[in-house]
Amino acid sequence: DPKTVNQVKDGIKRDIKEESLPQEMNSKDLLSKKVFWVISLAFAFQFLSMMGVIAFLPIHASKMGLDEIWNILGFPVKQYVFAYALAAFGGVLGKLIFGYLMDLMRAAYPSMIAMSLQATGIFGFTYFSEPSIFFLSALIFGLGYGAATPLMTACYLRAFGSHNLGKARGISSPIVAPLQPIGILITSILIGYKDTYFVAFNIMGCFALVAVILASQIQEPEKIWSVLGSKLIKLTYNCF
């Protein structure tokens, strides 16, 4: 909706009395806002959790006994490769699904759902080796982590407006990026110490739950929600 980026539809005059979205902020202003840190840390922990799992998923699947070779469309595919592919496919679906949900909900809700799905998927393929459950968990995991990048951008847009989106994303990079390899490091260390992915993946699942808790605190200007609320009411009305 044009109003979410402080614009109006072509041919419609702006109401000068209408309250505008947040104007341009400097770095100090952004860093002083609680919501900036909440968004940054929530997605930092989601990325940490994701990176600590995704790089090791095929090896974990193999250790869980998913070594059978299937013939798919004439090509030999090992089960652990298929699990990895399902996670990637879920990542694509996650971008589409949660991009749509972001248009209908407050920013916190789709973020929490995506992070919860990521945690559910991690715990699922950590505890269950039965192929159907393992594959479903990989798909659910993909749905969650695939939504991370577009949801993070959308959260900054909602919280600070289009004028500050680039700056908010840029300033958040030194906060979010360093935590990503930490997930890989933690998993690698625990694997070397325990020779199993069980403990490491459980910790990564807990990090995803921390992200859920942080995401529940994401707030946005009420004006944006009033626009989205009207859009949701119209959509519901049209459905019936």
Short mmCIF file of C-alpha atoms in Angstrom, two decimals:
data_model
loop_
_atom_site.label_atom_id
_atom_site.label_comp_id
_atom_site.label_asym_id
_atom_site.label_seq_id
_atom_site.Cartn_x
_atom_site.Cartn_y
_atom_site.Cartn_z
CA ASP A 1 0.00 0.00 0.00
CA PRO A 2 1.46 3.43 -0.92
CA LYS A 3 0.70 4.78 2.55
CA THR A 4 3.14 2.31 4.12
CA VAL A 5 5.98 4.12 2.32
CA ASN A 6 4.62 7.63 2.88
CA GLN A 7 3.19 7.92 -0.63
CA VAL A 8 -0.25 8.30 -2.22
CA LYS A 9 -1.80 6.65 -5.27
CA ASP A 10 -1.34 8.37 -8.61
CA GLY A 11 -3.86 11.13 -9.21
CA ILE A 12 -4.82 11.49 -5.54
CA LYS A 13 -3.83 14.61 -3.62
CA ARG A 14 -2.16 14.19 -0.27
CA ASP A 15 -4.10 15.34 2.75
CA ILE A 16 -1.77 17.94 4.28
CA LYS A 17 -3.32 17.27 7.67
CA GLU A 18 -2.53 13.58 7.43
CA GLU A 19 0.18 12.45 9.80
CA SER A 20 3.26 11.29 7.90
CA LEU A 21 5.45 8.31 8.64
CA PRO A 22 8.75 8.79 10.51
CA GLN A 23 11.09 11.18 8.70
CA GLU A 24 14.79 10.70 8.06
CA MET A 25 16.83 9.78 11.15
CA ASN A 26 20.55 9.81 11.77
CA SER A 27 22.57 6.89 13.08
CA LYS A 28 22.43 8.08 16.66
CA ASP A 29 18.62 8.32 16.51
CA LEU A 30 18.31 4.78 15.15
CA LEU A 31 20.67 3.32 17.75
CA SER A 32 18.70 5.01 20.51
CA LYS A 33 15.47 3.24 19.53
CA LYS A 34 14.60 0.06 21.42
CA VAL A 35 12.75 -1.37 18.42
CA PHE A 36 15.93 -1.14 16.32
CA TRP A 37 17.80 -3.36 18.77
CA VAL A 38 14.85 -5.72 19.16
CA ILE A 39 14.59 -6.28 15.39
CA SER A 40 18.36 -6.58 14.94
CA LEU A 41 18.88 -9.06 17.78
CA ALA A 42 15.78 -11.12 16.94
CA PHE A 43 16.97 -11.78 13.40
CA ALA A 44 20.61 -12.07 14.50
CA PHE A 45 19.63 -15.03 16.70
CA GLN A 46 17.49 -16.48 13.90
CA PHE A 47 20.45 -16.33 11.50
CA LEU A 48 22.77 -17.77 14.17
CA SER A 49 20.39 -20.70 14.64
CA MET A 50 19.98 -21.19 10.89
CA MET A 51 23.72 -21.16 10.10
CA GLY A 52 24.47 -23.55 12.94
CA VAL A 53 22.16 -26.13 11.35
CA ILE A 54 21.93 -25.71 7.61
CA ALA A 55 25.61 -26.33 6.90
CA PHE A 56 25.46 -29.66 8.75
CA LEU A 57 22.00 -30.90 7.79
CA PRO A 58 23.06 -33.44 5.12
CA ILE A 59 25.72 -34.96 7.39
CA HIS A 60 23.26 -35.13 10.28
CA ALA A 61 20.68 -36.82 8.03
CA SER A 62 23.28 -39.39 6.99
CA LYS A 63 24.18 -40.07 10.61
CA MET A 64 20.46 -40.55 11.33
CA GLY A 65 20.44 -43.39 8.78
CA LEU A 66 18.97 -41.61 5.75
CA ASP A 67 21.44 -43.12 3.27
CA GLU A 68 19.04 -44.95 0.99
CA ILE A 69 19.24 -44.03 -2.70
CA TRP A 70 15.96 -43.14 -4.43
CA ASN A 71 15.31 -42.92 -8.14
CA ILE A 72 13.58 -39.60 -8.85
CA LEU A 73 12.74 -38.90 -12.50
CA GLY A 74 15.51 -41.24 -13.56
CA PHE A 75 18.15 -39.68 -11.31
CA PRO A 76 19.67 -41.36 -8.24
CA VAL A 77 19.14 -39.17 -5.17
CA LYS A 78 20.27 -40.04 -1.66
CA GLN A 79 17.80 -39.40 1.13
CA TYR A 80 20.04 -36.94 2.96
CA VAL A 81 20.42 -34.89 -0.25
CA PHE A 82 16.65 -34.93 -0.67
CA ALA A 83 16.25 -33.60 2.89
CA TYR A 84 18.60 -30.71 2.10
CA ALA A 85 16.69 -29.97 -1.11
CA LEU A 86 13.39 -29.92 0.80
CA ALA A 87 14.81 -27.34 3.20
CA ALA A 88 15.88 -25.19 0.25
CA PHE A 89 12.45 -25.56 -1.37
CA GLY A 90 10.84 -24.55 1.93
CA GLY A 91 13.07 -21.48 1.93
CA VAL A 92 11.61 -20.35 -1.39
CA LEU A 93 8.04 -20.95 -0.18
CA GLY A 94 8.81 -19.09 3.05
CA LYS A 95 9.70 -15.91 1.19
CA LEU A 96 6.41 -15.99 -0.72
CA ILE A 97 4.14 -16.98 2.15
CA PHE A 98 5.53 -14.64 4.77
CA GLY A 99 5.86 -11.79 2.33
CA TYR A 100 2.11 -12.10 1.84
CA LEU A 101 1.41 -12.41 5.57
CA MET A 102 3.46 -9.29 6.23
CA ASP A 103 0.88 -7.34 4.22
CA LEU A 104 -1.90 -8.52 6.52
CA MET A 105 -0.41 -8.59 10.01
CA ARG A 106 1.61 -6.58 12.46
CA ALA A 107 5.30 -7.13 11.82
CA ALA A 108 5.81 -9.13 15.01
CA TYR A 109 3.35 -11.90 14.11
CA PRO A 110 4.78 -13.30 10.84
CA SER A 111 8.28 -12.92 12.31
CA MET A 112 7.32 -14.99 15.36
CA ILE A 113 5.62 -17.61 13.20
CA ALA A 114 8.65 -17.97 10.92
CA MET A 115 11.07 -18.26 13.83
CA SER A 116 8.79 -20.79 15.55
CA LEU A 117 8.71 -22.89 12.39
CA GLN A 118 12.49 -22.79 12.23
CA ALA A 119 12.73 -24.00 15.83
CA THR A 120 10.09 -26.70 15.21
CA GLY A 121 11.96 -28.00 12.19
CA ILE A 122 15.26 -28.13 14.08
CA PHE A 123 13.80 -30.04 17.00
CA GLY A 124 11.92 -32.31 14.59
CA PHE A 125 14.92 -33.62 12.68
CA THR A 126 17.01 -33.67 15.85
CA TYR A 127 14.72 -36.10 17.65
CA PHE A 128 13.13 -38.12 14.81
CA SER A 129 14.92 -40.29 12.29
CA GLU A 130 11.78 -41.71 10.67
CA PRO A 131 12.11 -40.47 7.06
CA SER A 132 8.66 -38.90 6.64
CA ILE A 133 8.95 -36.91 9.89
CA PHE A 134 12.56 -35.97 9.13
CA PHE A 135 11.65 -34.69 5.66
CA LEU A 136 8.63 -32.77 6.96
CA SER A 137 10.84 -31.19 9.61
CA ALA A 138 13.37 -30.16 6.95
CA LEU A 139 10.60 -28.50 4.93
CA ILE A 140 9.26 -26.69 8.02
CA PHE A 141 12.78 -25.57 8.90
CA GLY A 142 13.16 -24.16 5.38
CA LEU A 143 9.86 -22.27 5.60
CA GLY A 144 11.13 -20.54 8.72
CA TYR A 145 14.63 -19.59 7.68
CA GLY A 146 13.62 -18.64 4.13
CA ALA A 147 11.47 -15.83 5.48
CA ALA A 148 14.25 -14.28 7.58
CA THR A 149 15.78 -11.77 5.15
CA PRO A 150 12.55 -10.34 3.64
CA LEU A 151 10.90 -10.18 7.07
CA MET A 152 13.84 -8.35 8.59
CA THR A 153 13.75 -5.75 5.83
CA ALA A 154 9.98 -5.39 6.17
CA CYS A 155 10.28 -4.92 9.95
CA TYR A 156 12.74 -2.06 9.53
CA LEU A 157 10.48 -0.54 6.89
CA ARG A 158 7.45 -0.72 9.17
CA ALA A 159 9.31 0.66 12.17
CA PHE A 160 11.22 3.50 10.54
CA GLY A 161 9.66 4.19 7.15
CA SER A 162 11.17 4.11 3.67
CA HIS A 163 13.38 7.15 4.40
CA ASN A 164 15.38 5.19 6.96
CA LEU A 165 15.26 1.67 5.54
CA GLY A 166 18.69 1.69 3.91
CA LYS A 167 20.36 3.26 6.89
CA ALA A 168 18.68 0.89 9.35
CA ARG A 169 19.73 -2.16 7.32
CA GLY A 170 23.26 -0.84 6.99
CA ILE A 171 23.71 -0.06 10.68
CA SER A 172 22.24 -3.42 11.66
CA SER A 173 24.79 -5.35 9.60
CA PRO A 174 27.60 -5.14 12.21
CA ILE A 175 25.09 -6.46 14.76
CA VAL A 176 23.55 -9.27 12.71
CA ALA A 177 26.46 -10.47 10.57
CA PRO A 178 28.97 -11.40 13.33
CA LEU A 179 26.50 -13.77 14.98
CA GLN A 180 25.98 -15.88 11.85
CA PRO A 181 29.37 -17.67 11.85
CA ILE A 182 29.10 -18.10 15.62
CA GLY A 183 26.34 -20.65 15.01
CA ILE A 184 28.64 -22.66 12.76
CA LEU A 185 31.46 -22.37 15.30
CA ILE A 186 29.30 -23.56 18.21
CA THR A 187 28.00 -26.54 16.24
CA SER A 188 31.50 -27.46 15.03
CA ILE A 189 32.96 -27.34 18.54
CA LEU A 190 30.15 -29.41 20.05
CA ILE A 191 30.36 -31.99 17.25
CA GLY A 192 34.09 -32.37 17.85
CA TYR A 193 33.52 -32.71 21.59
CA LYS A 194 30.45 -34.97 21.59
CA ASP A 195 30.69 -36.56 18.13
CA THR A 196 26.94 -36.02 17.73
CA TYR A 197 24.65 -33.30 16.43
CA PHE A 198 22.08 -33.85 19.16
CA VAL A 199 23.37 -31.30 21.68
CA ALA A 200 24.40 -28.74 19.06
CA PHE A 201 21.05 -28.80 17.23
CA ASN A 202 19.12 -28.54 20.48
CA ILE A 203 21.09 -25.41 21.33
CA MET A 204 20.39 -23.99 17.85
CA GLY A 205 16.69 -24.69 18.35
CA CYS A 206 16.80 -22.79 21.64
CA PHE A 207 18.46 -19.83 19.92
CA ALA A 208 15.53 -19.80 17.48
CA LEU A 209 13.14 -19.67 20.44
CA VAL A 210 15.10 -16.72 21.85
CA ALA A 211 14.50 -15.04 18.50
CA VAL A 212 10.76 -15.70 18.87
CA ILE A 213 10.70 -14.01 22.28
CA LEU A 214 12.58 -10.98 20.95
CA ALA A 215 10.33 -10.75 17.88
CA SER A 216 7.26 -10.58 20.13
CA GLN A 217 8.54 -7.17 21.27
CA ILE A 218 8.67 -5.64 17.78
CA GLN A 219 6.46 -2.56 17.64
CA GLU A 220 5.51 -0.29 14.78
CA PRO A 221 3.68 3.04 14.40
CA GLU A 222 -0.05 2.64 14.93
CA LYS A 223 -0.70 4.59 11.74
CA ILE A 224 0.80 1.82 9.62
CA TRP A 225 -1.29 -0.81 11.39
CA SER A 226 -4.47 1.20 10.79
CA VAL A 227 -3.72 1.09 7.05
CA LEU A 228 -3.01 -2.65 7.12
CA GLY A 229 -6.04 -3.28 9.31
CA SER A 230 -8.29 -1.59 6.79
CA LYS A 231 -6.72 -3.68 4.05
CA LEU A 232 -7.36 -6.91 5.99
CA ILE A 233 -11.00 -5.93 6.66
CA LYS A 234 -11.55 -5.29 2.94
CA LEU A 235 -9.94 -8.63 2.05
CA THR A 236 -12.12 -10.48 4.57
CA TYR A 237 -15.23 -8.72 3.27
CA ASN A 238 -14.41 -9.65 -0.33
CA CYS A 239 -13.91 -13.29 0.65
CA PHE A 240 -17.45 -13.50 1.99
#
